[in-house]
Structure formats: C-alpha cells, structure tokens
Amino acid sequence: MGGLAKSGNLAGGYRPDNDGVTISGTEKSVKSTPYMSDGELVSSVLIIKADNLDAAKAIANNCPIFEFGGSVEVRPITDMAGQ
C-alpha cells in the first residue's frame, strides 16, 4: 500500500468487514454471510490508477497476497456516481 501511494497509483483502498448479508435471485433471498465463490471471499478492494489494463496487471503483480497463495482480480471500473 505504501509503495502504491508513493508511486501515485493508489486511488483508494477498502477492506470489507466480515459482517454482512448477501441478497440474491429474483426472490431477493437473504443470507447472513458475505458472498463467497468456490470458498473464496473478497478480502480487500484497491482502486489504482493505470493507463491501461496491461499497466494495471503489472502493478497487481507486485501484490504481497501472492506470497500467501492468494489471487488478484484486475478489472477496469466505471464511475457510476451521479448517473
């Protein structure tokens, strides 16, 4: 995180709490747990500044989660606020 901030690539970072609910389906059923897929839970979300997807992948390759066998998903985002 410190390296990302120093490089100017960090735009924001969030760590979801373990409390939460998952609402799903047309019935909007509620489970008292965060969403998990294949036993994996999103542990944090970082928003980075990158010129393109390849640059974002290069930044993501330095994430320390790989040392623990974790994974990183890299996707572009669209700011939908105010729309």
Short mmCIF file of C-alpha atoms in Angstrom, two decimals:
data_model
loop_
_atom_site.label_atom_id
_atom_site.label_comp_id
_atom_site.label_asym_id
_atom_site.label_seq_id
_atom_site.Cartn_x
_atom_site.Cartn_y
_atom_site.Cartn_z
CA MET A 1 0.00 0.00 0.00
CA GLY A 2 2.79 2.40 0.89
CA GLY A 3 4.55 1.73 -2.39
CA LEU A 4 1.37 2.29 -4.36
CA ALA A 5 0.75 5.56 -2.56
CA LYS A 6 4.31 6.76 -3.14
CA SER A 7 4.10 5.90 -6.85
CA GLY A 8 0.85 7.82 -7.22
CA ASN A 9 -1.03 4.71 -8.39
CA LEU A 10 -3.27 4.32 -5.32
CA ALA A 11 -6.70 5.90 -5.72
CA GLY A 12 -8.46 4.14 -2.83
CA GLY A 13 -8.49 1.05 -0.70
CA TYR A 14 -11.21 -0.75 1.19
CA ARG A 15 -11.41 -3.82 3.40
CA PRO A 16 -14.97 -5.14 3.73
CA ASP A 17 -15.99 -6.20 7.22
CA ASN A 18 -16.76 -9.89 7.71
CA ASP A 19 -20.29 -8.99 8.83
CA GLY A 20 -22.80 -8.55 6.07
CA VAL A 21 -25.55 -10.14 4.06
CA THR A 22 -25.89 -11.49 0.55
CA ILE A 23 -29.14 -10.70 -1.28
CA SER A 24 -29.69 -12.77 -4.41
CA GLY A 25 -32.10 -14.02 -7.02
CA THR A 26 -35.46 -12.78 -8.19
CA GLU A 27 -36.85 -13.59 -4.74
CA LYS A 28 -34.13 -11.42 -3.17
CA SER A 29 -33.33 -14.14 -0.66
CA VAL A 30 -31.02 -13.05 2.16
CA LYS A 31 -28.11 -14.99 3.67
CA SER A 32 -26.38 -13.63 6.77
CA THR A 33 -22.94 -14.05 5.24
CA PRO A 34 -20.84 -12.18 2.71
CA TYR A 35 -20.82 -13.60 -0.82
CA MET A 36 -18.30 -16.38 -1.36
CA SER A 37 -17.45 -18.17 -4.59
CA ASP A 38 -15.66 -21.51 -4.53
CA GLY A 39 -14.78 -20.87 -0.88
CA GLU A 40 -13.09 -17.55 -1.69
CA LEU A 41 -14.04 -14.27 -0.07
CA VAL A 42 -13.07 -10.78 -1.21
CA SER A 43 -10.67 -9.58 1.48
CA SER A 44 -9.98 -6.10 0.13
CA VAL A 45 -10.56 -3.81 -2.82
CA LEU A 46 -7.92 -1.44 -4.14
CA ILE A 47 -8.60 1.16 -6.77
CA ILE A 48 -5.46 2.02 -8.68
CA LYS A 49 -4.59 4.50 -11.37
CA ALA A 50 -3.18 2.90 -14.51
CA ASP A 51 -3.02 3.94 -18.16
CA ASN A 52 -4.47 0.63 -19.38
CA LEU A 53 -5.20 -2.95 -18.35
CA ASP A 54 -1.65 -4.11 -19.04
CA ALA A 55 -0.26 -1.41 -16.75
CA ALA A 56 -2.78 -2.43 -14.07
CA LYS A 57 -1.71 -6.07 -14.37
CA ALA A 58 1.93 -5.06 -13.96
CA ILE A 59 1.05 -3.15 -10.78
CA ALA A 60 -1.03 -6.09 -9.48
CA ASN A 61 1.90 -8.47 -9.98
CA ASN A 62 3.58 -6.77 -7.01
CA CYS A 63 0.75 -7.53 -4.57
CA PRO A 64 2.02 -9.35 -1.45
CA ILE A 65 -1.07 -11.63 -1.38
CA PHE A 66 0.74 -13.92 -3.83
CA GLU A 67 3.18 -14.83 -1.05
CA PHE A 68 0.22 -16.46 0.74
CA GLY A 69 -1.21 -18.24 -2.30
CA GLY A 70 -3.90 -15.60 -2.83
CA SER A 71 -5.22 -14.13 -6.04
CA VAL A 72 -5.88 -10.71 -7.52
CA GLU A 73 -8.65 -9.79 -9.93
CA VAL A 74 -7.84 -6.89 -12.25
CA ARG A 75 -10.74 -5.12 -13.96
CA PRO A 76 -11.46 -1.65 -15.24
CA ILE A 77 -14.13 0.29 -13.35
CA THR A 78 -16.69 2.86 -14.40
CA ASP A 79 -17.68 5.70 -12.08
CA MET A 80 -21.48 5.49 -11.89
CA ALA A 81 -21.95 8.13 -9.19
CA GLY A 82 -24.49 10.74 -10.17
CA GLN A 83 -25.80 8.82 -13.18
#
